[in-house]
Coordinates of N, CA and C in Angstrom, one line a residue:
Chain M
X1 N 174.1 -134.0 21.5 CA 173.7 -135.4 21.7 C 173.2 -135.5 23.1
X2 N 171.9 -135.8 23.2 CA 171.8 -136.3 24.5 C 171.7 -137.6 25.6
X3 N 172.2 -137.6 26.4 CA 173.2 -138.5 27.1 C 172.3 -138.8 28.1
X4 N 172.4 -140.5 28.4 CA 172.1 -141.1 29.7 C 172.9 -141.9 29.8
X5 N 173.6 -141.6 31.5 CA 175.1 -142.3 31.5 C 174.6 -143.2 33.1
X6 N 174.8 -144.4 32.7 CA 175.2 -145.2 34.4 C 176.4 -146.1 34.8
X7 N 176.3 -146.5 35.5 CA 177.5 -147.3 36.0 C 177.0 -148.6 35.8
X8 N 177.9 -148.6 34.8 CA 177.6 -150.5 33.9 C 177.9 -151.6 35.2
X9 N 178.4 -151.9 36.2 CA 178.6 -152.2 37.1 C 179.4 -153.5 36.7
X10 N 179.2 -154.4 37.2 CA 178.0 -155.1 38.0 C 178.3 -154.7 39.7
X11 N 177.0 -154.4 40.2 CA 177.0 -154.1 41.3 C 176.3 -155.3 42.1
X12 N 177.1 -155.6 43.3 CA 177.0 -156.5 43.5 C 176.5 -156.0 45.3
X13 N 175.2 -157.0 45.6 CA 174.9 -156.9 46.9 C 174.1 -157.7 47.5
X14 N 174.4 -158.0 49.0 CA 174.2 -158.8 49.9 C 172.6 -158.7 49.9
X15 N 171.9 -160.0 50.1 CA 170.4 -160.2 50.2 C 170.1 -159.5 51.5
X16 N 169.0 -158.3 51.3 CA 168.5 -157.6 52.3 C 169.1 -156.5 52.3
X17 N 170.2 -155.9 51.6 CA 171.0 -154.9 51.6 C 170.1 -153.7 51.0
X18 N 170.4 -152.6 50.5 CA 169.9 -151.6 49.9 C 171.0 -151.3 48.8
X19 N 170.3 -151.6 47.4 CA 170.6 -151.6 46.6 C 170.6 -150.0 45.7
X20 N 172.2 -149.4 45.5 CA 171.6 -148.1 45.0 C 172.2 -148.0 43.4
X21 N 171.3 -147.5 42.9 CA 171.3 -147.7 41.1 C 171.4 -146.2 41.0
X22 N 172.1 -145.6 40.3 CA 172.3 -144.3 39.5 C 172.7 -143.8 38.4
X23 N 172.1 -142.7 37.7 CA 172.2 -142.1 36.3 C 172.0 -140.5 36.3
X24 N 173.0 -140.1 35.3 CA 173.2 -138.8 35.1 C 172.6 -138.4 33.6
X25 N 172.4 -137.1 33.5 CA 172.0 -136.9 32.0 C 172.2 -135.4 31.8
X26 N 172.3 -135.6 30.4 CA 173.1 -134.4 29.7 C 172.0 -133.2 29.4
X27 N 170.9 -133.7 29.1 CA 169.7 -132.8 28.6 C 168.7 -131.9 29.7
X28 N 169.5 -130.5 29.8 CA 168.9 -130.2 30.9 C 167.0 -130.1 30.8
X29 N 166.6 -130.1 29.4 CA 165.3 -130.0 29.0 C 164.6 -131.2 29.5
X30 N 165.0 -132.5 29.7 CA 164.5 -133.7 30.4 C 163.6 -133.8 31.3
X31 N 162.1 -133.8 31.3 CA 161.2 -133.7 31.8 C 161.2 -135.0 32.8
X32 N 160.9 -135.9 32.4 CA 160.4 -137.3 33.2 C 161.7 -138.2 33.1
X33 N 161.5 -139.4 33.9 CA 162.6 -140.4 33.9 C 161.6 -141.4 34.3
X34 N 162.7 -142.3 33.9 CA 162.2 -143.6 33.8 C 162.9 -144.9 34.2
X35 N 162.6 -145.9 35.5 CA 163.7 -147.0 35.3 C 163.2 -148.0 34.9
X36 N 163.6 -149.1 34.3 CA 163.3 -150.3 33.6 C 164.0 -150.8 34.5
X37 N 163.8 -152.7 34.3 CA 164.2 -153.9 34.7 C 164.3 -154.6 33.9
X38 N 165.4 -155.1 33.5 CA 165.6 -156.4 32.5 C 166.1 -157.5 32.5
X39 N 165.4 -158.7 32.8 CA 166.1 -159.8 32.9 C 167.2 -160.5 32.1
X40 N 167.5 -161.4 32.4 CA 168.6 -161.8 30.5 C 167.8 -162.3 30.3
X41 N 167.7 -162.1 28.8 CA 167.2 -162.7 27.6 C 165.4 -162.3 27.9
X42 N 165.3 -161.2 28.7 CA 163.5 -160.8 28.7 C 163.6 -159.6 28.5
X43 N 162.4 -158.8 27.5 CA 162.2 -157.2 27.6 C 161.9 -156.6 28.8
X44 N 162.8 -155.3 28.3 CA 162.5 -154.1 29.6 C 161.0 -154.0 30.4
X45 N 161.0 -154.2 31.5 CA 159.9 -153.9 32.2 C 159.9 -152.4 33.2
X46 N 158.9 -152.0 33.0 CA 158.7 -150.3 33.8 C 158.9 -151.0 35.0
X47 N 159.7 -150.1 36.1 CA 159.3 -150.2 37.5 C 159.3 -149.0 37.8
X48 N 159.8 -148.0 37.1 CA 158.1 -146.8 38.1 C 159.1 -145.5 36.8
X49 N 158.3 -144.4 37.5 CA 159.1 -143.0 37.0 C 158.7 -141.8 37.5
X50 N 159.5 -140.8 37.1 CA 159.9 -139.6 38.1 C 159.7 -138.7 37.3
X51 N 159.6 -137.2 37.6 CA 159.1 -136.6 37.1 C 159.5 -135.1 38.1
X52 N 159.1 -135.2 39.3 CA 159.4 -133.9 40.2 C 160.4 -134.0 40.7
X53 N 161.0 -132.7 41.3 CA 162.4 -133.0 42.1 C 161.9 -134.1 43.6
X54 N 162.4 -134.8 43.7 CA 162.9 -135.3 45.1 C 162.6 -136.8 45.1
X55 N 161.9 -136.9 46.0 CA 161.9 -139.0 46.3 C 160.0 -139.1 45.9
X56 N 160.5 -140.7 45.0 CA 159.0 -141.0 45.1 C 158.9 -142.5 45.2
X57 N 158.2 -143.2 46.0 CA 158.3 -144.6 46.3 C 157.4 -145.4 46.2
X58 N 157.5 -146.5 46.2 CA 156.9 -147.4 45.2 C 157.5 -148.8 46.1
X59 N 156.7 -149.0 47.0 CA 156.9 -150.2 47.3 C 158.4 -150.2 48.7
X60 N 159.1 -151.9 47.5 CA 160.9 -151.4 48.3 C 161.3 -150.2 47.1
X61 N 160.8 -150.2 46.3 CA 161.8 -149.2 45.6 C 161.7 -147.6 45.5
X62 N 162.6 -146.6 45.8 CA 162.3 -145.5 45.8 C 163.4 -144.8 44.8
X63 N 162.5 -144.0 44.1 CA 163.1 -142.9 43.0 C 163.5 -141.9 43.1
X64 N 164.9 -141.0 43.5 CA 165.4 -139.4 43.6 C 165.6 -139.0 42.1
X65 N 165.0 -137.5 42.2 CA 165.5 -136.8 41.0 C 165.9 -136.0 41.5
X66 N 167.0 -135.1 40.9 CA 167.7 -133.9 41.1 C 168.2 -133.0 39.6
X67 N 167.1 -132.5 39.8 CA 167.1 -131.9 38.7 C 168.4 -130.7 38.7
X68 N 168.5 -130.4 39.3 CA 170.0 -129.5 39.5 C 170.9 -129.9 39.2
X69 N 171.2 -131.2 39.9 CA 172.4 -131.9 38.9 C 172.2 -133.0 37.8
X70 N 171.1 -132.6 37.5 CA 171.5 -133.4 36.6 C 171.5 -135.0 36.8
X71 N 170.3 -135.4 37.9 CA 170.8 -136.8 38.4 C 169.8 -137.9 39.0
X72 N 169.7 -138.8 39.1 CA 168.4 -139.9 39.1 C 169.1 -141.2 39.8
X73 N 168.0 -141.7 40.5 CA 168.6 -142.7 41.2 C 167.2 -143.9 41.5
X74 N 167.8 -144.7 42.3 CA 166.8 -145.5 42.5 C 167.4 -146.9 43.2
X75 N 166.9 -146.7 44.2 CA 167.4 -147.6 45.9 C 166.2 -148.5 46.0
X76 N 166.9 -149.6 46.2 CA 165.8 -151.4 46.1 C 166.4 -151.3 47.6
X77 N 165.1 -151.5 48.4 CA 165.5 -151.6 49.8 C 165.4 -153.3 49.9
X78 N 165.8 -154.0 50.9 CA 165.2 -155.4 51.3 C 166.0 -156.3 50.3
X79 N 166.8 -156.0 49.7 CA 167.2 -156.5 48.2 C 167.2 -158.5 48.4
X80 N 166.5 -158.4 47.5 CA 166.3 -159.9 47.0 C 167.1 -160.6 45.9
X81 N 167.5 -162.1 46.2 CA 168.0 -162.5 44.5 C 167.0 -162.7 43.4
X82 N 165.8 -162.2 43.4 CA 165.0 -162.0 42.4 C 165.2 -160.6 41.8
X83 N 165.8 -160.0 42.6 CA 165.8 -158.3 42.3 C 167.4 -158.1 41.1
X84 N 167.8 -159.4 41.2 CA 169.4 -159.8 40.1 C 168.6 -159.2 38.6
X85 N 169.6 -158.5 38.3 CA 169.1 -157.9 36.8 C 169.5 -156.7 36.3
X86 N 169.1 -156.2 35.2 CA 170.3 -155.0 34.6 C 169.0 -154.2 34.0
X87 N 169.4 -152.9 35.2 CA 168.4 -151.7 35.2 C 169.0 -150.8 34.8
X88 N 167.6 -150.0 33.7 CA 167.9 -149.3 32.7 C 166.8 -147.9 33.3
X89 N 167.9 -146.6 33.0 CA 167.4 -145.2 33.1 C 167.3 -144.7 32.2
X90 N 166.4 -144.1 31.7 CA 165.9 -144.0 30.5 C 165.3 -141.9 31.0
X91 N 165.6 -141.3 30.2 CA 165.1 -139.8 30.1 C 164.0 -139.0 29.1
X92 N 163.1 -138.8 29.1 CA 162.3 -138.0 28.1 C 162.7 -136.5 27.6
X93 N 162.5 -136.9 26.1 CA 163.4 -136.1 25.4 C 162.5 -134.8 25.9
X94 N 162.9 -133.3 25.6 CA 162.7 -132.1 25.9 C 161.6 -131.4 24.6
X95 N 161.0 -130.7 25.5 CA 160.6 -129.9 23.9 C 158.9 -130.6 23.1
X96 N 157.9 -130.6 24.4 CA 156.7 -130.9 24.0 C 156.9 -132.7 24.5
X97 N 156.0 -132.9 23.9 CA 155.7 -134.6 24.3 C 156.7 -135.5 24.5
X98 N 156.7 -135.8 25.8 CA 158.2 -136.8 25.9 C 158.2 -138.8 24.9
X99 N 157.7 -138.3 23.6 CA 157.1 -139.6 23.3 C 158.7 -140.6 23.1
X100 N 159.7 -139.9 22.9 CA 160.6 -140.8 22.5 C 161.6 -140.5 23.8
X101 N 162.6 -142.0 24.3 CA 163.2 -142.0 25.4 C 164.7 -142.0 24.9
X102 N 165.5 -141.8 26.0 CA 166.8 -141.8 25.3 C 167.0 -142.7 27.0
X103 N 167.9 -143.8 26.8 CA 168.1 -145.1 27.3 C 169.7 -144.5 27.9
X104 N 169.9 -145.3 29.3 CA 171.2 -145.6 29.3 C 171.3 -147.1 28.8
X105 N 173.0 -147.2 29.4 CA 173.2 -148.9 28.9 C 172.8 -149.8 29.8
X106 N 172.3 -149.6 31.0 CA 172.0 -150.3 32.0 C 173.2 -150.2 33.3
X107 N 172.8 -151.1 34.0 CA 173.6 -151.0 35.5 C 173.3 -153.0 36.1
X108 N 174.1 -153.5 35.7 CA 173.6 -155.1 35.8 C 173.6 -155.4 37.8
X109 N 172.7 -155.7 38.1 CA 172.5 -155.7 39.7 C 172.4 -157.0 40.0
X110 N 173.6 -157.4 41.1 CA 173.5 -159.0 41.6 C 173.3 -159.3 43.0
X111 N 172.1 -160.1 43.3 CA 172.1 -159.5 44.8 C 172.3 -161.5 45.2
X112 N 173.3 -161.0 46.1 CA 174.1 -162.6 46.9 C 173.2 -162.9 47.7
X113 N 172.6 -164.3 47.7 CA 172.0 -165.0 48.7 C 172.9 -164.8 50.0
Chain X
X1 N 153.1 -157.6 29.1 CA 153.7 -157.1 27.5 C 152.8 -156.1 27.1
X2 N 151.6 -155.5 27.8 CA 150.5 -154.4 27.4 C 149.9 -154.4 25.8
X3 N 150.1 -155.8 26.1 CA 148.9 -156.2 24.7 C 150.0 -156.0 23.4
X4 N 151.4 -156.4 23.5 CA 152.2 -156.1 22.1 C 152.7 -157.4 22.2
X5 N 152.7 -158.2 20.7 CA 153.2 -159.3 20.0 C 154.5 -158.8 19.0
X6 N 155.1 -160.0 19.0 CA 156.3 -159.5 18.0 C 156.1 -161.0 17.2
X7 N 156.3 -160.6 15.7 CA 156.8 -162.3 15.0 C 158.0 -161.7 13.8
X8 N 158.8 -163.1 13.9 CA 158.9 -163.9 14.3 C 159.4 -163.6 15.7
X9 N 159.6 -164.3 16.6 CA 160.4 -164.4 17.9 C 162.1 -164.6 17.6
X10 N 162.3 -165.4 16.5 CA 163.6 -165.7 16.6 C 163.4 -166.3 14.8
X11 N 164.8 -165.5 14.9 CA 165.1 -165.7 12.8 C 167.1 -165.4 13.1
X12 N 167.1 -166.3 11.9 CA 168.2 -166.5 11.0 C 167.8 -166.7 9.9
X13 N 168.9 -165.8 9.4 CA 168.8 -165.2 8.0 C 170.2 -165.3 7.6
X14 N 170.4 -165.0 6.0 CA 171.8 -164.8 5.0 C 171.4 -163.3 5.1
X15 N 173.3 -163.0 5.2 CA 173.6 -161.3 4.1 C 172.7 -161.2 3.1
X16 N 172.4 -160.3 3.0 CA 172.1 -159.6 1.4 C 170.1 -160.0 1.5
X17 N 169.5 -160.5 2.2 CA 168.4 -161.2 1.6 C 167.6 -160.1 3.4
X18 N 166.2 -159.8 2.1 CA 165.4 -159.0 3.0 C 164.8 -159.6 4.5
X19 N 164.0 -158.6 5.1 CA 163.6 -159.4 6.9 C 162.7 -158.8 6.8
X20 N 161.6 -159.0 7.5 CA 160.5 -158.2 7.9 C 159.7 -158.2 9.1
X21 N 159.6 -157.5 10.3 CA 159.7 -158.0 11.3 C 158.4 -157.2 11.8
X22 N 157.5 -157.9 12.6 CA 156.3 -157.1 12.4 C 156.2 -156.9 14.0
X23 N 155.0 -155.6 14.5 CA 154.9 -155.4 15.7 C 153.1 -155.1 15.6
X24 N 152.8 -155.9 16.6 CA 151.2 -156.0 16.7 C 150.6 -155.5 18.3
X25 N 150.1 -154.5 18.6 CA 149.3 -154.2 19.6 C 148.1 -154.2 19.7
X26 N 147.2 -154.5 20.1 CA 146.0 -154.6 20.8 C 145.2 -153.5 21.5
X27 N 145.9 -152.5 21.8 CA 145.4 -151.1 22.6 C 145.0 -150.2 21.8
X28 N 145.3 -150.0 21.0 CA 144.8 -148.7 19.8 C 146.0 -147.7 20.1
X29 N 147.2 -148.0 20.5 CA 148.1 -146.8 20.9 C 148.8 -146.4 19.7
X30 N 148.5 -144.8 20.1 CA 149.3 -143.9 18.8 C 150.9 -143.9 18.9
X31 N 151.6 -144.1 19.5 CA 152.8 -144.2 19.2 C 153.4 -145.5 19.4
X32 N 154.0 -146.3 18.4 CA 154.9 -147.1 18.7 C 156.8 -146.7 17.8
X33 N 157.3 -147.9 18.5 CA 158.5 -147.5 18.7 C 159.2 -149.1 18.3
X34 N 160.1 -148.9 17.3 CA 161.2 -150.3 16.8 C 162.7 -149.3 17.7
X35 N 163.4 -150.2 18.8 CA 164.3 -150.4 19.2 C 165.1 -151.6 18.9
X36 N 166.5 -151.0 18.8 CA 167.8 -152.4 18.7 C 168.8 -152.5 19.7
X37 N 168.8 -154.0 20.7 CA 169.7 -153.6 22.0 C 170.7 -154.7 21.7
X38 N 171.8 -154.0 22.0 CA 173.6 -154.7 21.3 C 173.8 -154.6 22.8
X39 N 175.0 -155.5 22.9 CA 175.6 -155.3 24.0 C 177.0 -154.3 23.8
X40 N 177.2 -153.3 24.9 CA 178.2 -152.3 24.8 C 177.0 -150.6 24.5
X41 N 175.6 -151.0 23.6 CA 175.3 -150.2 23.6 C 174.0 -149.7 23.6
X42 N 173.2 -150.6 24.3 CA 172.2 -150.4 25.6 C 170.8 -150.0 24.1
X43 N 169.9 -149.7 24.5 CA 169.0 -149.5 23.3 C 168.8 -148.2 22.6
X44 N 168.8 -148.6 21.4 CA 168.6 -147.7 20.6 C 167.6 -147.5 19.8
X45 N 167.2 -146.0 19.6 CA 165.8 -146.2 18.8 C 166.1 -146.1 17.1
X46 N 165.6 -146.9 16.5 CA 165.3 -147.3 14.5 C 164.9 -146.2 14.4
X47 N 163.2 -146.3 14.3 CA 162.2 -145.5 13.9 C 161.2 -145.8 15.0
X48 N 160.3 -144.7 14.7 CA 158.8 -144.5 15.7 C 157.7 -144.0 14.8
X49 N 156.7 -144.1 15.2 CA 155.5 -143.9 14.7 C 154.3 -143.3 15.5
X50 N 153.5 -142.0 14.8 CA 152.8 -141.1 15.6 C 151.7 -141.0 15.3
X51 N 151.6 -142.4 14.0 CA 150.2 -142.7 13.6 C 150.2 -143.3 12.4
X52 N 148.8 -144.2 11.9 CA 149.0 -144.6 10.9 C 149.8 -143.4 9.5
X53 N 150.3 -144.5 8.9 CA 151.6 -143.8 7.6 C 152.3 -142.4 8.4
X54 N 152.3 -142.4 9.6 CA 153.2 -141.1 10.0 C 154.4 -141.6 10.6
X55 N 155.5 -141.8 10.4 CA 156.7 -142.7 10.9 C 158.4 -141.6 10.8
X56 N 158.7 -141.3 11.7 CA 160.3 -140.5 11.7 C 161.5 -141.5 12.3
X57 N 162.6 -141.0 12.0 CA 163.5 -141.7 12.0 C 164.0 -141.5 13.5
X58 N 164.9 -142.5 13.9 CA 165.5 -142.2 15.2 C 167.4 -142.2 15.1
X59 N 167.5 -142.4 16.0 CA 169.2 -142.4 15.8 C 170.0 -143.8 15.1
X60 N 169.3 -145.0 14.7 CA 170.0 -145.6 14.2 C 169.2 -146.0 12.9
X61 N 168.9 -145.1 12.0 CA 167.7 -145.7 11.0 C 168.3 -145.9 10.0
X62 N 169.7 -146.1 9.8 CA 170.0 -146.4 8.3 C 170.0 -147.6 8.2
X63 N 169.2 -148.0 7.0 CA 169.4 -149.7 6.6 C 168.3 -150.5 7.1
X64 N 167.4 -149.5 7.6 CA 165.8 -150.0 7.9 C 164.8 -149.6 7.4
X65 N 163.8 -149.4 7.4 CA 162.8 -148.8 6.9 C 161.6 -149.2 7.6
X66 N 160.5 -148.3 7.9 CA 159.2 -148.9 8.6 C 158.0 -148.5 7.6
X67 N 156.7 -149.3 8.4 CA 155.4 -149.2 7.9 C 154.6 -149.3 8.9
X68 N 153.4 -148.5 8.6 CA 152.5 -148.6 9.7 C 151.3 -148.3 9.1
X69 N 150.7 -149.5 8.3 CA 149.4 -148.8 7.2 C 147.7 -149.2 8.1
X70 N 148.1 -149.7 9.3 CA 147.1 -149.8 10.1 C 147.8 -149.4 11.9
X71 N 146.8 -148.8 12.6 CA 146.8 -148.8 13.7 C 148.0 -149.5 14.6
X72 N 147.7 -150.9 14.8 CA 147.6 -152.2 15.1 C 149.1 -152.6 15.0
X73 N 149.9 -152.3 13.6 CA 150.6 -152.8 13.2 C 151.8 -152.1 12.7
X74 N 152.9 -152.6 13.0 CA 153.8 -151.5 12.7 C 155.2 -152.4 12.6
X75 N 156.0 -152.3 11.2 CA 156.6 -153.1 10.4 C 157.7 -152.6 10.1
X76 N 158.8 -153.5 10.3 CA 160.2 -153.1 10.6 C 161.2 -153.9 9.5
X77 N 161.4 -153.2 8.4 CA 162.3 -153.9 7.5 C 163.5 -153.7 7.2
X78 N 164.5 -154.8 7.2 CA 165.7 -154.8 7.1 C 165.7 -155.4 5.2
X79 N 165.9 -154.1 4.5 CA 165.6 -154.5 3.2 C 166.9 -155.0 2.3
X80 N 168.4 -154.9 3.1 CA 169.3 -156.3 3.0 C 170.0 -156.1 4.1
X81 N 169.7 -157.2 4.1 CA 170.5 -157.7 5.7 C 171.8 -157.6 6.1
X82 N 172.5 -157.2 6.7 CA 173.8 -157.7 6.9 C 174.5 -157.9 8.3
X83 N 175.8 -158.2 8.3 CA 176.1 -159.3 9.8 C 175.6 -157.7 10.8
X84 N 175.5 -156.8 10.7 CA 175.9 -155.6 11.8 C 174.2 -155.3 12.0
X85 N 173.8 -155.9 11.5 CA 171.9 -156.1 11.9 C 171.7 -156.7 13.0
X86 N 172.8 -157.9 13.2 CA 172.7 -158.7 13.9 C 172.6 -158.2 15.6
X87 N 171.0 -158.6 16.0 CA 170.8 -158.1 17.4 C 169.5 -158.7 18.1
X88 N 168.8 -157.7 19.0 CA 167.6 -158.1 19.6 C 167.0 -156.3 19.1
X89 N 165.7 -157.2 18.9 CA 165.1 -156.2 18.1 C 164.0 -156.2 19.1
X90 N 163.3 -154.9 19.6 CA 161.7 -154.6 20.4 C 161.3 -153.4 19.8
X91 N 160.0 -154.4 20.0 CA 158.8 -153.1 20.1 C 158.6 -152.4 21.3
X92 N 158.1 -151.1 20.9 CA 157.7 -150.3 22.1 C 156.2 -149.9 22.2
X93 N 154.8 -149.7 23.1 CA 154.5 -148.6 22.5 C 154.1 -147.7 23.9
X94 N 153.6 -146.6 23.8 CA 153.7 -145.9 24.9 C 152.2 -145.4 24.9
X95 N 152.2 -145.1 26.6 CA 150.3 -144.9 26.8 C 150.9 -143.6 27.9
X96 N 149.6 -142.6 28.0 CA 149.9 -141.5 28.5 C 149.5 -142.4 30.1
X97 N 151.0 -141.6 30.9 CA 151.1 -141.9 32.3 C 150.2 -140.6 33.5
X98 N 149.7 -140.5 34.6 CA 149.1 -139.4 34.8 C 150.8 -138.6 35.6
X99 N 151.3 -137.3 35.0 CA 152.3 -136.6 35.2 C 153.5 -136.8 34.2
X100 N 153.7 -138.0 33.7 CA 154.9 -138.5 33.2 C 154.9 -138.4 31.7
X101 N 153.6 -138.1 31.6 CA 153.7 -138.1 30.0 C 153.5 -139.3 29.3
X102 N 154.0 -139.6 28.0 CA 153.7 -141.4 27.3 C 154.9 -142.1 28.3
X103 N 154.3 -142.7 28.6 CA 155.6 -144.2 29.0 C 155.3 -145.3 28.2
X104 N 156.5 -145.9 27.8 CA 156.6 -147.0 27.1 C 156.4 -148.4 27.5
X105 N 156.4 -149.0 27.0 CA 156.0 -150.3 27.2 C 156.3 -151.5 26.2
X106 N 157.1 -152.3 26.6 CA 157.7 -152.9 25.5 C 157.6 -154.6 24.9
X107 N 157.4 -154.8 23.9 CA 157.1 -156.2 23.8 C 158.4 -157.2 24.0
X108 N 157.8 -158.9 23.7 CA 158.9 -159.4 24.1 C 160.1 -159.7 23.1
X109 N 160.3 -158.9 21.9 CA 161.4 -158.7 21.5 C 161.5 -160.0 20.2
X110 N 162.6 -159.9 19.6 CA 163.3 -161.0 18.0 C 164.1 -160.6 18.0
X111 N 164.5 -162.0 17.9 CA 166.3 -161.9 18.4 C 166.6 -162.4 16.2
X112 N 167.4 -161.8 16.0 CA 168.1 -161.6 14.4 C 169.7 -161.9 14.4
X113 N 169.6 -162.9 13.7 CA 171.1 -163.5 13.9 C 171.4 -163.1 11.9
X114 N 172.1 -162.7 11.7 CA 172.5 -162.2 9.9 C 173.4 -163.0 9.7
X115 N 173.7 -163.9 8.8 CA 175.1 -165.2 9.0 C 175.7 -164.2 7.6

């Protein structure tokens, strides 16, 4: 069974703080990653994805992979209360085309005025 | 929403009585994807599709069934309903990213209440 695990949180942070989001996964075949953004009650939106070992950035937000352990992250710098919401890491399955994703449950992020 | 419609947006329904829940894109994209997100258990994939009438199962496909007899269109039926249906239902579909492969992209979802 392959696994994407985060910390359901709620993680909770100060406006302007650096916000750090993380997920682990079971499938060492896991090519690409992926984080989403989900508002309540709105569909998942891409905010970027990873693919090689190390950091890739995008803005405030920057993405680590660690492929060695097994591990993915993703740090909202400047953190805003627009940035409040429940981010989803998501993995591409192994074994040719990563057409189907295997999802964690999210990590709900609240950032305090 | 990358050109993906969902109808209805929002249904209630009885046990036992069929649903049919349609997903429409606009891109010409070869794969799409029916997801169900519960709370406690984050999203899960129904079925997917890798082309017209080509459609495989995913980890939660019992008690659904799909179609996809045009491009365009790809059809998600709950052929009797019951309370454990009861969710938010999305489309997906995915376009090749440069390095990353297909990434998904998801519509804005029907929410299915089963009384």
């Amino acid at each position: 069974q392959k696994e994407v695990e985060q910390n359901s949180g709620p993680l909770s942070v100060p406006e302007g703080a650096i916000a750090s989001l993380n997920c682990t996964y079971s499938d060492r075949g896991s090519q690409s990653f992926f984080w989403y953004r989900q508002y309540s009650g709105k569909s998942p939106e891409l905010i970027m994805f990873i693919y090689s070992n190390g950091d890739k950035e995008d803005g405030r937000f920057t993405a680590q992979l660690n492929k060695a352990s097994q591990y993915v992250s993703l740090l909202i710098r400047d953190s805003q209360p627009s940035d409040s919401a429940t981010y989803l890491c998501a993995g591409a399955n192994s074994g040719g085309s990563n057409y189907k994703l295997t999802f964690g449950k999210g990590t709900l992020l609240t950032v305090n005025p | 929403d990358a050109g993906i419609t969902q109808s209805p947006r929002h249904k209630v329904t009885e046990t036992g009585t069929p649903v049919t829940l349609r997903c429409h894109q606009t891109e010409n994209h070869r794969y799409m994807y029916w997801y169900r997100q519960d709370p406690g258990h984050g999203l899960r994939l129904i079925h997917y599709s890798y082309g017209v009438k080509d459609t495989d199962k995913g980890e939660v496909s019992d008690g659904y069934s799909v179609s996809r007899s045009k491009t365009e269109d790809f059809l998600l039926t709950l052929e009797s309903a019951t309370s454990s249906q009861t969710s938010v239902y999305f489309c997906a579909i995915s376009e090749l990213s440069g390095g990353a492969g297909e990434t998904q992209y998801f519509g804005p979802g029907t929410r299915l209440l089963v009384l």
